[in-house]
Amino acid sequence: STLLASSAASDVYKRQLYTPVDGQKFITHEGEDFGYVITGNVRIHYAGQNQTVHAGESFYFKAGKKHYLENTGSKDAVIIWVTTPPNF
């Protein structure tokens, strides 16, 4: 992840998820998360549900439930990731 901007209210990152499958283990934290997929396909695992988001699409969720992101495409995925309040 590359930190693009930070304030008392939020952090903005550029994240790259690598192929064939790259993601992370389930995490929880207070606040909210927003993402915009620049390239690739990303599956969001959130509170027992899954949704795939494609390039040009965005997503939002409250971060207090277990969640993680997974690259499901054949190429690396790049996203802009905003978390509020800053957590990482």
CSV table of N, CA and C in Angstrom, one decimal:
chain,number,residue,atom,x,y,z
A,1,SER,N,0.8,-1.2,0.0
A,1,SER,CA,0.0,0.0,0.0
A,1,SER,C,0.9,1.2,0.0
A,2,THR,N,0.4,2.3,-0.7
A,2,THR,CA,1.1,3.6,-0.7
A,2,THR,C,0.1,4.6,-0.1
A,3,LEU,N,0.5,5.2,0.9
A,3,LEU,CA,-0.3,6.3,1.5
A,3,LEU,C,-0.3,7.5,0.6
A,4,LEU,N,-1.4,7.9,0.2
A,4,LEU,CA,-1.6,9.1,-0.7
A,4,LEU,C,-1.9,10.4,0.0
A,5,ALA,N,-2.7,10.2,1.1
A,5,ALA,CA,-3.1,11.4,1.9
A,5,ALA,C,-3.5,10.9,3.3
A,6,SER,N,-3.3,11.8,4.3
A,6,SER,CA,-3.7,11.5,5.6
A,6,SER,C,-4.2,12.7,6.3
A,7,SER,N,-5.2,12.6,7.1
A,7,SER,CA,-5.7,13.7,8.0
A,7,SER,C,-6.2,13.1,9.3
A,8,ALA,N,-6.7,14.0,10.1
A,8,ALA,CA,-7.3,13.5,11.4
A,8,ALA,C,-8.6,12.7,11.1
A,9,ALA,N,-9.2,12.9,10.0
A,9,ALA,CA,-10.5,12.2,9.7
A,9,ALA,C,-10.3,10.9,8.9
A,10,SER,N,-9.3,10.8,8.0
A,10,SER,CA,-9.2,9.6,7.1
A,10,SER,C,-7.8,9.4,6.6
A,11,ASP,N,-7.5,8.2,6.1
A,11,ASP,CA,-6.3,7.9,5.3
A,11,ASP,C,-6.7,7.5,3.9
A,12,VAL,N,-6.0,7.8,2.9
A,12,VAL,CA,-6.2,7.4,1.5
A,12,VAL,C,-5.0,6.7,1.0
A,13,TYR,N,-5.2,5.4,0.5
A,13,TYR,CA,-4.1,4.6,0.1
A,13,TYR,C,-4.4,4.2,-1.4
A,14,LYS,N,-3.3,3.9,-2.1
A,14,LYS,CA,-3.3,3.2,-3.3
A,14,LYS,C,-2.8,1.8,-3.0
A,15,ARG,N,-3.6,0.8,-3.2
A,15,ARG,CA,-3.3,-0.6,-2.9
A,15,ARG,C,-3.2,-1.4,-4.2
A,16,GLN,N,-2.3,-2.4,-4.3
A,16,GLN,CA,-2.2,-3.3,-5.4
A,16,GLN,C,-2.4,-4.7,-4.8
A,17,LEU,N,-3.3,-5.4,-5.4
A,17,LEU,CA,-3.6,-6.8,-5.0
A,17,LEU,C,-3.1,-7.7,-6.1
A,18,TYR,N,-2.2,-8.6,-5.8
A,18,TYR,CA,-1.5,-9.3,-6.8
A,18,TYR,C,-2.2,-10.6,-7.2
A,19,THR,N,-1.9,-11.2,-8.4
A,19,THR,CA,-2.5,-12.4,-8.9
A,19,THR,C,-1.6,-13.6,-8.4
A,20,PRO,N,-2.0,-14.8,-8.5
A,20,PRO,CA,-3.4,-15.2,-8.9
A,20,PRO,C,-4.4,-14.8,-7.8
A,21,VAL,N,-4.1,-15.0,-6.6
A,21,VAL,CA,-5.0,-14.5,-5.5
A,21,VAL,C,-4.2,-13.9,-4.4
A,22,ASP,N,-4.6,-12.7,-4.2
A,22,ASP,CA,-3.9,-11.9,-3.1
A,22,ASP,C,-5.0,-11.2,-2.3
A,23,GLY,N,-4.9,-11.3,-1.0
A,23,GLY,CA,-5.8,-10.7,-0.1
A,23,GLY,C,-5.3,-10.7,1.3
A,24,GLN,N,-6.1,-10.7,2.2
A,24,GLN,CA,-5.6,-10.7,3.6
A,24,GLN,C,-6.6,-11.4,4.4
A,25,LYS,N,-6.2,-11.7,5.6
A,25,LYS,CA,-7.1,-12.4,6.5
A,25,LYS,C,-8.2,-11.5,7.0
A,26,PHE,N,-9.3,-12.0,7.5
A,26,PHE,CA,-10.4,-11.2,8.0
A,26,PHE,C,-9.9,-10.2,9.1
A,27,ILE,N,-10.3,-9.0,9.0
A,27,ILE,CA,-10.0,-8.0,10.0
A,27,ILE,C,-11.3,-7.2,10.4
A,28,THR,N,-11.3,-6.6,11.5
A,28,THR,CA,-12.3,-5.7,11.9
A,28,THR,C,-11.6,-4.5,12.5
A,29,HIS,N,-12.2,-3.3,12.4
A,29,HIS,CA,-11.8,-2.1,13.0
A,29,HIS,C,-13.0,-1.1,13.1
A,30,GLU,N,-12.9,-0.1,13.9
A,30,GLU,CA,-14.0,0.8,13.9
A,30,GLU,C,-13.9,1.7,12.7
A,31,GLY,N,-15.0,2.3,12.3
A,31,GLY,CA,-15.0,3.3,11.2
A,31,GLY,C,-15.7,2.7,10.0
A,32,GLU,N,-15.3,3.3,8.8
A,32,GLU,CA,-15.9,3.0,7.5
A,32,GLU,C,-14.8,2.9,6.5
A,33,ASP,N,-15.1,2.0,5.5
A,33,ASP,CA,-14.1,1.9,4.4
A,33,ASP,C,-14.8,2.1,3.1
A,34,PHE,N,-14.1,2.8,2.2
A,34,PHE,CA,-14.5,3.0,0.8
A,34,PHE,C,-13.4,2.7,-0.1
A,35,GLY,N,-13.8,2.1,-1.3
A,35,GLY,CA,-12.8,1.8,-2.3
A,35,GLY,C,-13.3,2.0,-3.7
A,36,TYR,N,-12.4,2.3,-4.6
A,36,TYR,CA,-12.6,2.5,-6.0
A,36,TYR,C,-11.6,1.6,-6.7
A,37,VAL,N,-12.1,0.7,-7.6
A,37,VAL,CA,-11.3,-0.2,-8.3
A,37,VAL,C,-10.8,0.5,-9.6
A,38,ILE,N,-9.5,0.7,-9.7
A,38,ILE,CA,-8.9,1.3,-10.9
A,38,ILE,C,-8.7,0.3,-12.0
A,39,THR,N,-8.1,-0.8,-11.7
A,39,THR,CA,-7.9,-1.9,-12.6
A,39,THR,C,-8.2,-3.3,-11.9
A,40,GLY,N,-8.7,-4.2,-12.7
A,40,GLY,CA,-8.8,-5.6,-12.2
A,40,GLY,C,-10.2,-5.8,-11.6
A,41,ASN,N,-10.3,-6.9,-10.9
A,41,ASN,CA,-11.5,-7.4,-10.2
A,41,ASN,C,-11.2,-7.7,-8.8
A,42,VAL,N,-12.0,-7.3,-7.9
A,42,VAL,CA,-11.8,-7.5,-6.4
A,42,VAL,C,-13.1,-8.1,-5.8
A,43,ARG,N,-12.9,-9.1,-5.1
A,43,ARG,CA,-14.0,-9.7,-4.3
A,43,ARG,C,-13.9,-9.2,-2.9
A,44,ILE,N,-15.0,-8.7,-2.4
A,44,ILE,CA,-15.1,-8.2,-1.1
A,44,ILE,C,-15.8,-9.3,-0.2
A,45,HIS,N,-15.1,-9.7,0.8
A,45,HIS,CA,-15.7,-10.7,1.8
A,45,HIS,C,-16.1,-9.8,3.0
A,46,TYR,N,-17.4,-9.8,3.3
A,46,TYR,CA,-17.9,-8.9,4.3
A,46,TYR,C,-19.0,-9.5,5.1
A,47,ALA,N,-18.8,-9.8,6.3
A,47,ALA,CA,-19.9,-10.3,7.2
A,47,ALA,C,-20.6,-11.5,6.6
A,48,GLY,N,-19.8,-12.4,6.1
A,48,GLY,CA,-20.4,-13.7,5.6
A,48,GLY,C,-21.0,-13.5,4.2
A,49,GLN,N,-20.8,-12.4,3.5
A,49,GLN,CA,-21.3,-12.2,2.2
A,49,GLN,C,-20.1,-11.9,1.3
A,50,ASN,N,-20.3,-12.1,0.0
A,50,ASN,CA,-19.2,-11.8,-1.0
A,50,ASN,C,-19.8,-11.0,-2.2
A,51,GLN,N,-19.1,-10.1,-2.7
A,51,GLN,CA,-19.5,-9.3,-3.8
A,51,GLN,C,-18.2,-9.0,-4.6
A,52,THR,N,-18.3,-9.1,-6.0
A,52,THR,CA,-17.2,-8.8,-6.8
A,52,THR,C,-17.4,-7.4,-7.4
A,53,VAL,N,-16.3,-6.6,-7.4
A,53,VAL,CA,-16.3,-5.2,-7.9
A,53,VAL,C,-15.3,-5.2,-9.0
A,54,HIS,N,-15.7,-4.5,-10.1
A,54,HIS,CA,-14.8,-4.5,-11.3
A,54,HIS,C,-14.2,-3.1,-11.5
A,55,ALA,N,-13.3,-2.9,-12.4
A,55,ALA,CA,-12.7,-1.6,-12.7
A,55,ALA,C,-13.8,-0.6,-13.0
A,56,GLY,N,-13.6,0.6,-12.4
A,56,GLY,CA,-14.6,1.6,-12.6
A,56,GLY,C,-15.7,1.6,-11.6
A,57,GLU,N,-15.8,0.6,-10.7
A,57,GLU,CA,-16.8,0.5,-9.7
A,57,GLU,C,-16.2,0.8,-8.3
A,58,SER,N,-17.1,1.2,-7.4
A,58,SER,CA,-16.7,1.5,-6.1
A,58,SER,C,-17.5,0.7,-5.1
A,59,PHE,N,-17.1,0.7,-3.8
A,59,PHE,CA,-17.7,0.0,-2.7
A,59,PHE,C,-17.6,0.8,-1.4
A,60,TYR,N,-18.4,0.5,-0.5
A,60,TYR,CA,-18.4,1.1,0.8
A,60,TYR,C,-19.0,0.2,1.8
A,61,PHE,N,-18.4,0.1,3.1
A,61,PHE,CA,-19.0,-0.6,4.1
A,61,PHE,C,-18.5,-0.1,5.5
A,62,LYS,N,-19.3,-0.4,6.5
A,62,LYS,CA,-18.9,-0.1,7.9
A,62,LYS,C,-17.9,-1.2,8.3
A,63,ALA,N,-16.8,-0.8,8.8
A,63,ALA,CA,-15.7,-1.7,9.0
A,63,ALA,C,-15.7,-2.5,10.3
A,64,GLY,N,-16.8,-2.4,11.1
A,64,GLY,CA,-16.9,-3.1,12.4
A,64,GLY,C,-17.2,-4.6,12.2
A,65,LYS,N,-17.4,-5.1,11.0
A,65,LYS,CA,-17.7,-6.5,10.8
A,65,LYS,C,-16.5,-7.1,10.1
A,66,LYS,N,-16.3,-8.4,10.2
A,66,LYS,CA,-15.1,-9.1,9.6
A,66,LYS,C,-15.1,-8.9,8.1
A,67,HIS,N,-14.0,-8.5,7.5
A,67,HIS,CA,-13.9,-8.3,6.1
A,67,HIS,C,-12.5,-8.4,5.6
A,68,TYR,N,-12.4,-8.7,4.3
A,68,TYR,CA,-11.1,-8.7,3.6
A,68,TYR,C,-11.4,-8.6,2.1
A,69,LEU,N,-10.3,-8.2,1.3
A,69,LEU,CA,-10.4,-8.1,-0.1
A,69,LEU,C,-9.6,-9.2,-0.8
A,70,GLU,N,-10.0,-9.6,-2.0
A,70,GLU,CA,-9.3,-10.7,-2.7
A,70,GLU,C,-9.3,-10.3,-4.2
A,71,ASN,N,-8.1,-10.5,-4.8
A,71,ASN,CA,-8.0,-10.3,-6.3
A,71,ASN,C,-8.6,-11.6,-6.9
A,72,THR,N,-9.6,-11.4,-7.8
A,72,THR,CA,-10.1,-12.6,-8.4
A,72,THR,C,-9.8,-12.6,-9.9
A,73,GLY,N,-9.1,-11.6,-10.4
A,73,GLY,CA,-8.8,-11.5,-11.8
A,73,GLY,C,-7.5,-12.2,-12.2
A,74,SER,N,-7.2,-12.2,-13.5
A,74,SER,CA,-6.0,-12.8,-14.1
A,74,SER,C,-4.8,-11.8,-14.1
A,75,LYS,N,-5.1,-10.5,-13.7
A,75,LYS,CA,-4.1,-9.5,-13.6
A,75,LYS,C,-4.1,-8.8,-12.2
A,76,ASP,N,-3.1,-8.1,-11.9
A,76,ASP,CA,-3.1,-7.4,-10.6
A,76,ASP,C,-4.2,-6.4,-10.6
A,77,ALA,N,-4.8,-6.2,-9.4
A,77,ALA,CA,-5.8,-5.2,-9.2
A,77,ALA,C,-5.3,-4.1,-8.5
A,78,VAL,N,-5.7,-2.9,-8.9
A,78,VAL,CA,-5.3,-1.6,-8.2
A,78,VAL,C,-6.5,-0.9,-7.7
A,79,ILE,N,-6.5,-0.5,-6.4
A,79,ILE,CA,-7.6,0.2,-5.9
A,79,ILE,C,-7.2,1.4,-5.1
A,80,ILE,N,-8.1,2.4,-5.0
A,80,ILE,CA,-7.9,3.5,-4.1
A,80,ILE,C,-8.8,3.1,-2.9
A,81,TRP,N,-8.2,3.2,-1.7
A,81,TRP,CA,-8.8,2.7,-0.5
A,81,TRP,C,-8.8,3.9,0.5
A,82,VAL,N,-10.0,4.2,1.1
A,82,VAL,CA,-10.1,5.3,2.0
A,82,VAL,C,-10.7,4.6,3.3
A,83,THR,N,-10.0,4.9,4.4
A,83,THR,CA,-10.5,4.4,5.7
A,83,THR,C,-10.7,5.6,6.7
A,84,THR,N,-11.8,5.6,7.4
A,84,THR,CA,-12.0,6.6,8.4
A,84,THR,C,-12.6,6.0,9.6
A,85,PRO,N,-12.1,6.4,10.8
A,85,PRO,CA,-10.9,7.2,11.0
A,85,PRO,C,-9.7,6.5,10.6
A,86,PRO,N,-8.5,7.2,10.5
A,86,PRO,CA,-7.3,6.5,10.2
A,86,PRO,C,-7.0,5.4,11.1
A,87,ASN,N,-6.6,4.2,10.6
A,87,ASN,CA,-6.4,3.0,11.5
A,87,ASN,C,-5.1,2.4,11.3
A,88,PHE,N,-4.4,2.5,10.1
A,88,PHE,CA,-3.3,1.7,9.8
A,88,PHE,C,-2.0,2.5,9.8
